Each structure stands twice: as C-alpha cells, then as structure tokens.
PDB file of C-alpha atoms in Angstrom:
ATOM      1  CA  MET C  25     295.544 180.890 -52.984  1.00 44.00           C
ATOM      2  CA  ARG C  26     292.201 181.797 -51.338  1.00 42.00           C
ATOM      3  CA  LYS C  27     292.967 179.169 -48.582  1.00 44.00           C
ATOM      4  CA  ARG C  28     296.254 180.726 -47.743  1.00 45.00           C
ATOM      5  CA  ILE C  29     294.630 184.128 -47.522  1.00 42.00           C
ATOM      6  CA  LEU C  30     291.549 182.681 -45.261  1.00 42.00           C
ATOM      7  CA  ILE C  31     293.472 181.142 -42.511  1.00 41.00           C
ATOM      8  CA  PRO C  32     295.443 184.234 -41.473  1.00 44.00           C
ATOM      9  CA  VAL C  33     292.064 186.195 -41.510  1.00 42.00           C
ATOM     10  CA  ILE C  34     290.515 183.717 -39.160  1.00 42.00           C
ATOM     11  CA  LEU C  35     293.582 183.882 -36.789  1.00 41.00           C
ATOM     12  CA  LEU C  36     293.550 187.578 -36.988  1.00 41.00           C
ATOM     13  CA  GLY C  37     289.778 187.596 -36.044  1.00 45.00           C
ATOM     14  CA  THR C  38     290.429 185.467 -33.014  1.00 45.00           C
ATOM     15  CA  ILE C  39     293.175 187.615 -31.997  1.00 44.00           C
ATOM     16  CA  SER C  40     291.336 190.522 -32.441  1.00 47.00           C
ATOM     17  CA  LEU C  41     288.226 189.090 -30.301  1.00 46.00           C
ATOM     18  CA  THR C  42     290.543 188.195 -27.418  1.00 49.00           C
ATOM     19  CA  SER C  43     292.194 191.509 -27.440  1.00 50.00           C
ATOM     20  CA  CYS C  44     288.621 192.887 -27.164  1.00 55.00           C
ATOM     21  CA  VAL C  45     287.707 191.272 -23.845  1.00 61.00           C
ATOM     22  CA  SER C  46     290.095 192.314 -20.864  1.00 80.00           C
ATOM     23  CA  LYS C  47     291.813 189.810 -18.759  1.00 81.00           C
ATOM     24  CA  LYS C  48     290.019 191.246 -15.732  1.00 82.00           C
ATOM     25  CA  LYS C  49     286.618 190.765 -17.308  1.00 82.00           C
ATOM     26  CA  TYR C  50     287.505 187.370 -18.379  1.00 82.00           C
ATOM     27  CA  ALA C  51     288.593 186.393 -14.814  1.00 83.00           C
ATOM     28  CA  GLN C  52     285.378 187.743 -13.434  1.00 85.00           C
ATOM     29  CA  LEU C  53     283.397 185.646 -15.806  1.00 82.00           C
ATOM     30  CA  GLU C  54     285.457 182.615 -14.867  1.00 82.00           C
ATOM     31  CA  SER C  55     284.781 183.309 -11.095  1.00 84.00           C
ATOM     32  CA  ASN C  56     280.996 183.764 -11.774  1.00 82.00           C
ATOM     33  CA  TYR C  57     280.965 180.491 -13.647  1.00 84.00           C
ATOM     34  CA  SER C  58     282.742 178.651 -10.838  1.00 83.00           C
ATOM     35  CA  THR C  59     280.268 180.134  -8.376  1.00 84.00           C
ATOM     36  CA  LEU C  60     277.236 179.099 -10.392  1.00 82.00           C
ATOM     37  CA  GLN C  61     278.800 175.525 -10.898  1.00 83.00           C
ATOM     38  CA  GLY C  62     279.120 175.394  -7.029  1.00 80.00           C
ATOM     39  CA  ASN C  63     275.636 176.483  -6.560  1.00 77.00           C
ATOM     40  CA  TYR C  64     274.378 173.964  -9.010  1.00 76.00           C
ATOM     41  CA  ASN C  65     276.325 171.092  -7.334  1.00 79.00           C
ATOM     42  CA  ARG C  66     274.776 172.078  -3.914  1.00 77.00           C
ATOM     43  CA  ALA C  67     271.373 172.350  -5.388  1.00 72.00           C
ATOM     44  CA  GLN C  68     271.812 168.781  -6.825  1.00 76.00           C
ATOM     45  CA  VAL C  69     272.847 167.518  -3.312  1.00 73.00           C
ATOM     46  CA  ASP C  70     269.855 169.168  -1.591  1.00 66.00           C
ATOM     47  CA  LEU C  71     267.438 167.867  -4.305  1.00 70.00           C
ATOM     48  CA  SER C  72     268.824 164.396  -3.713  1.00 74.00           C
ATOM     49  CA  ALA C  73     268.292 164.811   0.012  1.00 68.00           C
ATOM     50  CA  CYS C  74     264.757 166.116  -0.462  1.00 68.00           C
ATOM     51  CA  ASN C  75     263.878 163.268  -2.761  1.00 69.00           C
ATOM     52  CA  THR C  76     265.347 160.775  -0.113  1.00 76.00           C
ATOM     53  CA  ARG C  77     263.217 162.572   2.615  1.00 69.00           C
ATOM     54  CA  VAL C  78     260.086 162.572   0.422  1.00 68.00           C
ATOM     55  CA  GLN C  79     260.472 158.715  -0.051  1.00 73.00           C
ATOM     56  CA  SER C  80     260.851 158.337   3.654  1.00 73.00           C
ATOM     57  CA  LEU C  81     257.776 160.346   4.370  1.00 72.00           C
ATOM     58  CA  GLU C  82     255.703 158.330   1.724  1.00 74.00           C
ATOM     59  CA  ASP C  83     257.008 155.038   3.448  1.00 76.00           C
ATOM     60  CA  MET C  84     255.848 156.400   6.894  1.00 77.00           C
ATOM     61  CA  LEU C  85     252.565 157.508   5.410  1.00 75.00           C
ATOM     62  CA  SER C  86     251.965 154.069   3.964  1.00 78.00           C
ATOM     63  CA  GLN C  87     252.790 152.423   7.295  1.00 79.00           C
ATOM     64  CA  GLU C  88     250.446 154.840   9.112  1.00 79.00           C
ATOM     65  CA  ARG C  89     247.723 153.927   6.493  1.00 80.00           C
ATOM     66  CA  ALA C  90     248.189 150.264   7.216  1.00 81.00           C
ATOM     67  CA  SER C  91     248.159 150.762  10.966  1.00 78.00           C
ATOM     68  CA  ASN C  92     244.956 152.741  10.598  1.00 80.00           C
ATOM     69  CA  GLU C  93     243.313 149.983   8.820  1.00 80.00           C
ATOM     70  CA  SER C  94     244.359 147.550  11.506  1.00 79.00           C
ATOM     71  CA  LEU C  95     242.890 149.826  14.236  1.00 81.00           C
ATOM     72  CA  LYS C  96     239.675 150.108  12.321  1.00 82.00           C
ATOM     73  CA  LYS C  97     239.522 146.260  12.183  1.00 82.00           C
ATOM     74  CA  ALA C  98     240.318 146.017  15.898  1.00 82.00           C
ATOM     75  CA  LEU C  99     237.674 148.611  16.809  1.00 81.00           C
ATOM     76  CA  ALA C 100     234.993 146.840  14.699  1.00 83.00           C
ATOM     77  CA  SER C 101     235.799 143.555  16.569  1.00 82.00           C
ATOM     78  CA  LEU C 102     235.687 145.327  20.013  1.00 81.00           C
ATOM     79  CA  GLN C 103     232.387 146.917  18.992  1.00 79.00           C
ATOM     80  CA  GLY C 104     230.987 143.487  18.112  1.00 78.00           C
ATOM     81  CA  SER C 105     232.208 142.081  21.338  1.00 78.00           C
ATOM     82  CA  LEU C 106     230.685 144.904  23.145  1.00 77.00           C
ATOM     83  CA  ASP C 107     227.373 144.544  21.542  1.00 75.00           C
ATOM     84  CA  ASN C 108     227.491 140.785  22.394  1.00 75.00           C
ATOM     85  CA  SER C 109     228.327 141.716  25.912  1.00 73.00           C
ATOM     86  CA  ILE C 110     225.612 144.113  26.218  1.00 75.00           C
ATOM     87  CA  THR C 111     223.080 141.541  24.920  1.00 75.00           C
ATOM     88  CA  GLN C 112     224.281 138.903  27.352  1.00 73.00           C
ATOM     89  CA  GLY C 113     224.365 141.489  30.060  1.00 71.00           C
ATOM     90  CA  ASN C 114     220.721 142.269  29.374  1.00 75.00           C
ATOM     91  CA  VAL C 115     219.946 138.576  29.587  1.00 67.00           C
ATOM     92  CA  ASN C 116     221.703 138.364  32.951  1.00 74.00           C
ATOM     93  CA  ILE C 117     220.070 141.384  34.298  1.00 77.00           C
ATOM     94  CA  SER C 118     216.694 140.303  33.248  1.00 75.00           C
ATOM     95  CA  LYS C 119     217.286 136.840  35.062  1.00 71.00           C
ATOM     96  CA  LEU C 120     218.544 138.643  38.090  1.00 67.00           C
ATOM     97  CA  VAL C 121     215.406 140.865  38.162  1.00 73.00           C
ATOM     98  CA  ASP C 122     213.287 137.566  38.026  1.00 71.00           C
ATOM     99  CA  GLU C 123     215.252 136.068  40.946  1.00 69.00           C
ATOM    100  CA  ILE C 124     214.781 139.283  42.973  1.00 71.00           C
ATOM    101  CA  ASN C 125     211.012 139.321  42.081  1.00 73.00           C
ATOM    102  CA  ALA C 126     210.691 135.689  43.172  1.00 68.00           C
ATOM    103  CA  SER C 127     212.557 136.339  46.324  1.00 64.00           C
ATOM    104  CA  ASN C 128     210.470 139.347  47.260  1.00 68.00           C
ATOM    105  CA  LYS C 129     207.420 137.286  46.649  1.00 63.00           C
ATOM    106  CA  TYR C 130     208.686 134.747  49.082  1.00 56.00           C
ATOM    107  CA  ILE C 131     209.566 137.214  51.680  1.00 62.00           C
ATOM    108  CA  GLN C 132     206.133 138.683  51.424  1.00 62.00           C
ATOM    109  CA  HIS C 133     204.723 135.172  51.851  1.00 52.00           C
ATOM    110  CA  LEU C 134     206.773 134.694  54.961  1.00 51.00           C
ATOM    111  CA  VAL C 135     205.530 138.204  56.282  1.00 54.00           C
ATOM    112  CA  ASN C 136     201.880 137.271  55.587  1.00 54.00           C
ATOM    113  CA  THR C 137     202.377 133.968  57.180  1.00 52.00           C
ATOM    114  CA  LYS C 138     203.973 135.411  60.158  1.00 54.00           C
ATOM    115  CA  ASN C 139     201.390 138.068  60.382  1.00 59.00           C
ATOM    116  CA  LYS C 140     198.678 135.438  60.294  1.00 53.00           C
ATOM    117  CA  SER C 141     200.455 133.458  62.980  1.00 56.00           C
ATOM    118  CA  ASP C 142     200.932 136.527  65.210  1.00 61.00           C
ATOM    119  CA  SER C 143     197.191 137.339  64.860  1.00 63.00           C
ATOM    120  CA  LEU C 144     196.192 133.785  65.775  1.00 60.00           C
ATOM    121  CA  ASN C 145     198.443 133.704  68.761  1.00 66.00           C
ATOM    122  CA  VAL C 146     197.029 137.015  69.877  1.00 74.00           C
ATOM    123  CA  VAL C 147     193.440 135.846  69.639  1.00 74.00           C
ATOM    124  CA  LEU C 148     194.569 132.493  71.199  1.00 71.00           C
ATOM    125  CA  THR C 149     196.076 134.401  74.237  1.00 76.00           C
ATOM    126  CA  ASN C 150     192.977 136.756  74.474  1.00 80.00           C
ATOM    127  CA  ASN C 151     190.618 133.943  74.533  1.00 77.00           C
ATOM    128  CA  LEU C 152     192.488 132.034  77.192  1.00 77.00           C
ATOM    129  CA  THR C 153     192.962 134.822  79.383  1.00 80.00           C
ATOM    130  CA  ARG C 154     189.347 135.777  79.160  1.00 82.00           C
ATOM    131  CA  SER C 155     188.224 132.285  80.121  1.00 82.00           C
ATOM    132  CA  LEU C 156     190.365 132.194  83.308  1.00 82.00           C
ATOM    133  CA  SER C 157     189.091 133.500  86.550  1.00 85.00           C
ATOM    134  CA  ARG C 158     190.950 136.078  88.638  1.00 84.00           C
ATOM    135  CA  GLU C 159     192.132 133.439  91.029  1.00 84.00           C
ATOM    136  CA  GLU C 160     193.329 131.174  88.170  1.00 84.00           C
ATOM    137  CA  LEU C 161     195.334 133.972  86.707  1.00 83.00           C
ATOM    138  CA  LYS C 162     197.531 134.134  89.741  1.00 86.00           C
ATOM    139  CA  ASP C 163     198.705 130.635  88.947  1.00 88.00           C
ATOM    140  CA  VAL C 164     198.794 130.978  85.123  1.00 89.00           C
ATOM    141  CA  ASP C 165     201.098 133.098  83.074  1.00 88.00           C
ATOM    142  CA  VAL C 166     200.343 133.462  79.299  1.00 86.00           C
ATOM    143  CA  GLN C 167     203.046 134.946  76.994  1.00 85.00           C
ATOM    144  CA  VAL C 168     203.739 135.066  73.189  1.00 81.00           C
ATOM    145  CA  LEU C 169     207.439 135.130  72.394  1.00 78.00           C
ATOM    146  CA  LYS C 170     208.766 134.776  68.760  1.00 73.00           C
ATOM    147  CA  GLY C 171     205.488 133.409  67.431  1.00 71.00           C
ATOM    148  CA  VAL C 172     205.089 130.829  70.155  1.00 83.00           C
ATOM    149  CA  VAL C 173     202.600 130.817  72.989  1.00 86.00           C
ATOM    150  CA  TYR C 174     203.782 129.887  76.367  1.00 90.00           C
ATOM    151  CA  ILE C 175     201.245 128.875  79.059  1.00 91.00           C
ATOM    152  CA  SER C 176     203.128 128.564  82.424  1.00 92.00           C
ATOM    153  CA  LEU C 177     201.271 126.697  85.280  1.00 92.00           C
ATOM    154  CA  ALA C 178     202.338 126.733  88.789  1.00 91.00           C
ATOM    155  CA  ASP C 179     203.066 123.293  90.356  1.00 90.00           C
ATOM    156  CA  ASN C 180     201.276 124.076  93.550  1.00 88.00           C
ATOM    157  CA  MET C 181     198.111 124.497  91.440  1.00 90.00           C
ATOM    158  CA  LEU C 182     198.728 121.479  89.146  1.00 92.00           C
ATOM    159  CA  TYR C 183     200.117 118.746  91.337  1.00 91.00           C
ATOM    160  CA  LYS C 184     199.760 117.254  94.846  1.00 80.00           C
ATOM    161  CA  SER C 185     202.796 118.220  97.114  1.00 74.00           C
ATOM    162  CA  GLY C 186     205.942 116.573  96.111  1.00 74.00           C
ATOM    163  CA  SER C 187     204.046 114.355  93.519  1.00 85.00           C
ATOM    164  CA  TYR C 188     203.438 114.225  89.928  1.00 91.00           C
ATOM    165  CA  GLU C 189     199.669 113.365  90.246  1.00 92.00           C
ATOM    166  CA  ILE C 190     197.317 116.162  88.900  1.00 92.00           C
ATOM    167  CA  SER C 191     195.403 117.844  91.762  1.00 90.00           C
ATOM    168  CA  ASP C 192     191.620 118.248  91.827  1.00 86.00           C
ATOM    169  CA  ARG C 193     191.826 122.083  91.696  1.00 85.00           C
ATOM    170  CA  ALA C 194     193.796 121.765  88.415  1.00 90.00           C
ATOM    171  CA  GLY C 195     191.027 120.039  86.533  1.00 89.00           C
ATOM    172  CA  GLU C 196     188.974 123.393  85.802  1.00 89.00           C
ATOM    173  CA  THR C 197     192.123 125.233  84.591  1.00 91.00           C
ATOM    174  CA  LEU C 198     193.262 122.385  82.397  1.00 93.00           C
ATOM    175  CA  SER C 199     189.868 122.115  80.696  1.00 92.00           C
ATOM    176  CA  LYS C 200     190.045 125.788  79.699  1.00 90.00           C
ATOM    177  CA  VAL C 201     193.504 125.269  78.244  1.00 91.00           C
ATOM    178  CA  ALA C 202     192.253 122.126  76.492  1.00 92.00           C
ATOM    179  CA  LYS C 203     189.453 123.942  74.845  1.00 90.00           C
ATOM    180  CA  ILE C 204     191.847 126.469  73.425  1.00 88.00           C
ATOM    181  CA  ILE C 205     194.035 123.718  72.280  1.00 89.00           C
ATOM    182  CA  ASN C 206     191.276 121.916  70.543  1.00 91.00           C
ATOM    183  CA  ASP C 207     190.035 125.335  69.000  1.00 86.00           C
ATOM    184  CA  TYR C 208     193.337 125.758  67.325  1.00 83.00           C
ATOM    185  CA  LYS C 209     193.949 122.380  65.604  1.00 86.00           C
ATOM    186  CA  ASP C 210     196.778 123.588  63.390  1.00 83.00           C
ATOM    187  CA  TYR C 211     199.178 123.997  66.335  1.00 86.00           C
ATOM    188  CA  ASP C 212     201.293 121.324  68.079  1.00 92.00           C
ATOM    189  CA  VAL C 213     201.508 121.192  71.864  1.00 94.00           C
ATOM    190  CA  LEU C 214     204.809 120.608  73.892  1.00 95.00           C
ATOM    191  CA  VAL C 215     204.232 120.075  77.718  1.00 96.00           C
ATOM    192  CA  GLU C 216     207.606 120.858  79.491  1.00 96.00           C
ATOM    193  CA  GLY C 217     208.144 120.172  83.205  1.00 96.00           C
ATOM    194  CA  ASN C 218     210.645 122.216  85.279  1.00 95.00           C
ATOM    195  CA  THR C 219     211.896 121.928  88.938  1.00 94.00           C
ATOM    196  CA  ASP C 220     213.882 123.978  91.464  1.00 94.00           C
ATOM    197  CA  ASN C 221     217.390 122.685  92.424  1.00 95.00           C
ATOM    198  CA  VAL C 222     216.303 120.972  95.646  1.00 93.00           C
ATOM    199  CA  PRO C 223     217.308 117.229  95.302  1.00 93.00           C
ATOM    200  CA  ILE C 224     214.378 114.663  95.364  1.00 87.00           C
ATOM    201  CA  SER C 225     214.537 110.859  95.976  1.00 78.00           C
ATOM    202  CA  ARG C 226     211.395 109.021  96.314  1.00 84.00           C
ATOM    203  CA  GLU C 227     209.910 105.736  95.233  1.00 82.00           C
ATOM    204  CA  ASN C 228     209.918 105.706  91.361  1.00 84.00           C
ATOM    205  CA  ILE C 229     211.498 109.248  91.541  1.00 89.00           C
ATOM    206  CA  ARG C 230     215.126 109.137  91.267  1.00 91.00           C
ATOM    207  CA  ASN C 231     215.847 112.918  90.856  1.00 93.00           C
ATOM    208  CA  ASN C 232     214.445 116.124  89.312  1.00 94.00           C
ATOM    209  CA  TRP C 233     214.804 114.757  85.924  1.00 95.00           C
ATOM    210  CA  ASP C 234     212.346 112.029  86.707  1.00 94.00           C
ATOM    211  CA  LEU C 235     210.012 114.444  88.475  1.00 94.00           C
ATOM    212  CA  SER C 236     209.918 117.024  85.823  1.00 95.00           C
ATOM    213  CA  THR C 237     209.291 114.497  83.115  1.00 95.00           C
ATOM    214  CA  LEU C 238     206.537 112.615  85.101  1.00 95.00           C
ATOM    215  CA  ARG C 239     204.814 115.877  85.737  1.00 95.00           C
ATOM    216  CA  ALA C 240     204.767 116.699  82.006  1.00 96.00           C
ATOM    217  CA  SER C 241     203.567 113.222  81.171  1.00 96.00           C
ATOM    218  CA  SER C 242     200.779 113.568  83.796  1.00 96.00           C
ATOM    219  CA  VAL C 243     199.556 116.764  82.030  1.00 96.00           C
ATOM    220  CA  VAL C 244     199.797 115.226  78.535  1.00 97.00           C
ATOM    221  CA  GLN C 245     197.705 112.254  79.620  1.00 96.00           C
ATOM    222  CA  ALA C 246     195.088 114.395  81.174  1.00 96.00           C
ATOM    223  CA  LEU C 247     194.662 116.468  78.030  1.00 96.00           C
ATOM    224  CA  GLN C 248     194.434 113.293  76.022  1.00 96.00           C
ATOM    225  CA  ASN C 249     192.221 111.203  78.332  1.00 96.00           C
ATOM    226  CA  GLN C 250     189.932 113.817  80.153  1.00 95.00           C
ATOM    227  CA  TYR C 251     189.737 116.509  77.655  1.00 95.00           C
ATOM    228  CA  GLY C 252     189.970 115.010  74.257  1.00 95.00           C
ATOM    229  CA  VAL C 253     193.081 116.441  72.791  1.00 95.00           C
ATOM    230  CA  ASN C 254     194.601 114.300  69.961  1.00 95.00           C
ATOM    231  CA  PRO C 255     197.681 112.787  71.217  1.00 95.00           C
ATOM    232  CA  LYS C 256     199.247 112.984  67.917  1.00 94.00           C
ATOM    233  CA  ARG C 257     199.597 116.862  68.663  1.00 94.00           C
ATOM    234  CA  LEU C 258     201.055 116.364  72.113  1.00 96.00           C
ATOM    235  CA  THR C 259     204.808 115.965  73.324  1.00 95.00           C
ATOM    236  CA  ALA C 260     205.909 115.527  76.884  1.00 97.00           C
ATOM    237  CA  GLY C 261     209.399 116.554  78.018  1.00 96.00           C
ATOM    238  CA  GLY C 262     211.241 117.273  81.292  1.00 96.00           C
ATOM    239  CA  ARG C 263     214.073 119.798  81.871  1.00 96.00           C
ATOM    240  CA  GLY C 264     214.666 119.108  85.446  1.00 95.00           C
ATOM    241  CA  GLU C 265     216.316 122.115  87.281  1.00 96.00           C
ATOM    242  CA  TYR C 266     218.281 123.208  84.256  1.00 96.00           C
ATOM    243  CA  ASN C 267     215.845 125.846  82.764  1.00 94.00           C
ATOM    244  CA  PRO C 268     215.369 128.210  85.731  1.00 95.00           C
ATOM    245  CA  ILE C 269     213.654 131.560  85.324  1.00 93.00           C
ATOM    246  CA  ALA C 270     214.470 132.875  88.749  1.00 95.00           C
ATOM    247  CA  ASP C 271     217.249 132.516  91.296  1.00 95.00           C
ATOM    248  CA  ASN C 272     216.982 129.322  93.361  1.00 95.00           C
ATOM    249  CA  THR C 273     218.739 130.989  96.451  1.00 94.00           C
ATOM    250  CA  SER C 274     215.187 132.338  97.637  1.00 95.00           C
ATOM    251  CA  GLU C 275     211.779 130.689  98.199  1.00 94.00           C
ATOM    252  CA  THR C 276     210.097 132.979  95.843  1.00 93.00           C
ATOM    253  CA  GLY C 277     212.701 132.190  93.060  1.00 94.00           C
ATOM    254  CA  LYS C 278     212.343 128.396  93.709  1.00 93.00           C
ATOM    255  CA  THR C 279     208.484 128.756  93.524  1.00 91.00           C
ATOM    256  CA  LYS C 280     208.851 130.322  89.976  1.00 92.00           C
ATOM    257  CA  ASN C 281     211.099 127.552  88.817  1.00 94.00           C
ATOM    258  CA  ARG C 282     208.712 124.836  89.908  1.00 93.00           C
ATOM    259  CA  ARG C 283     206.354 125.181  86.839  1.00 94.00           C
ATOM    260  CA  THR C 284     204.985 123.257  84.005  1.00 95.00           C
ATOM    261  CA  GLN C 285     204.828 124.974  80.526  1.00 95.00           C
ATOM    262  CA  ILE C 286     202.266 124.132  77.810  1.00 94.00           C
ATOM    263  CA  ILE C 287     203.877 125.552  74.551  1.00 92.00           C
ATOM    264  CA  ILE C 288     201.752 125.950  71.591  1.00 89.00           C
ATOM    265  CA  THR C 289     203.465 126.096  68.152  1.00 85.00           C
ATOM    266  CA  PRO C 290     202.751 125.958  64.394  1.00 76.00           C
ATOM    267  CA  LYS C 291     202.936 122.482  63.111  1.00 70.00           C
ATOM    268  CA  LEU C 292     206.403 121.370  62.277  1.00 54.00           C
ATOM    269  CA  ASP C 293     205.367 119.934  58.885  1.00 56.00           C
ATOM    270  CA  GLU C 294     203.680 122.964  57.925  1.00 52.00           C
ATOM    271  CA  PHE C 295     206.868 124.930  58.755  1.00 47.00           C
ATOM    272  CA  MET C 296     208.887 122.500  56.524  1.00 47.00           C
ATOM    273  CA  GLU C 297     206.404 122.875  53.669  1.00 51.00           C
ATOM    274  CA  LEU C 298     206.891 126.559  53.906  1.00 45.00           C
ATOM    275  CA  ILE C 299     210.657 125.996  53.608  1.00 46.00           C
ATOM    276  CA  ASP C 300     210.087 123.930  50.628  1.00 51.00           C
ATOM    277  CA  GLN C 301     208.246 126.856  48.977  1.00 51.00           C
ATOM    278  CA  ALA C 302     211.474 128.986  49.011  1.00 48.00           C
ATOM    279  CA  PRO C 303     212.768 129.981  45.630  1.00 50.00           C
ATOM    280  CA  ALA C 304     215.143 127.479  44.329  1.00 51.00           C
ATOM    281  CA  GLU C 305     218.901 128.580  44.071  1.00 50.00           C
ATOM    282  CA  LYS C 306     220.215 129.096  40.646  1.00 46.00           C
TER     283      LYS C 306
END
C-alpha cells in the first residue's frame, strides 16, 4: 500500500516543480547553456592552436640554439686562424724589416764608396791640373763625368803631323799624367784614340780606324816603357771618326775631334766585388 501511495507523490512533486519554472525561464537557461557550450568549444580550439604554436616556437628556439652553438664554434675556429695569421704576419714583417735593413746598409755602402771615389777623383783632377803649365792646359782638358776621370789630349800636341809617333813636346805632359796614374794604383787606364772624318791612306795606315788605334797604342807604350806604368792597368782602343764631340764641317770642330783620351776608372774587379756584396735575394 505504501508503494502505491509513494509513486503518485513523486510524480506530483515533479509536476509541481516543472510548473514552478516558466517556459520562458527555461528557454533562457537553454540558450545560456548553448552559448556557454559554444564558447567552451571555441576556447578548446584556441587552446589547441596555442599549444601548436607553442610547440612550433619551442622547435624554432631549439634550432636557433643549435645554430648559435655552430656559430660559436665557427667563431672560435676563425679566432684561432686569425691568431695564427697574426703570428705568421709578425714573422713575415720581421723578415721584411731585416731585408730592408740589409738593403739600406748596402745602399749606404754604395753611397760611401761613391763618395770616396768622387773625393779621390777630385783630388786626382786637382793634382793633375796643378802640375800642368798654362801652355799645357791649352792642349789638355780634364773632366770628371759619372765617377770617371777623362784627360783629353790634343793630337797636335801628342803626335807628329799625320802620324801616330809621339812628338818630343808631348813627353813632359805625358810624364805628369803618368805620375798621377802611378799615384792612384787602384784605377785602371783606358787610352782611346779619336779622329776627324777626313779619310787617310798611308803606308801601314788603311783608314781612320787604324790611325786612332795606332795612336792609342803609342801612348800606352810610352806610359809603360818610358814612365813605368804597370801594363796590366793599361788598355788601348781606337774609335776612329765615330765618336765626335764637335761638328766636322769646320776646322775648329775637326781639331776638337782629333784627340786622344786617357780615361781613368776604378778597377773592374773591385766593381764586381762590390756587386757580389749586394744582399742576396730571398
């Protein structure tokens, strides 16, 4: 009996509760619930997207960290290479400085040698010109060009006319020249004959080549045989008419071209020794 009574009571309570909430209120609740459910669903989607983006950012961060480590290693390697290059560069610079110092020392040696040679040439020239008389100076010209002493002797003073034989008046002048040559034993002597362009043809003289060479040879032999100059220091050469110092169209020019030059120079072997002292090329 009690069960039969309880069931109707429950049903009655339910009907009573439903009747307490209006349909309008219920519809509003249903709408709110639907809205909340939509918001919840969108929040879930946004959360999923955020999680995906976070994962992507974490992947990128991991890659950047790996790249950063690679860059650090590359930087360390470059720094090591730079340190080695600087060390090698310092070695090369030091070597270059040594070579420059050696070159400067050699240049100074050349300058000192040239200055010494120039000084000797000036003294030689002064001694010779002082020893010559005023008359002799008319037929003798002394010059220093590029470290070489040139003593130019006129042919009308040195030789008999049209000949290669030494004249009597030339003896005193040649003796003074020979004294200077003997005083400066570290110099070699080249005797060079020159003519004008007038052709010549005599017994034993075919042309101006022969004449200029024979005249130079005569002076060399006089210096050796009469004035005691060491023949090892002497050289005779002829240049014919092909080394003029004036125009052969006038008598004055021809007279200037007919000359014998005594050229006093530093010894060739000493010059070669000087070359050998140059810093060796690296």
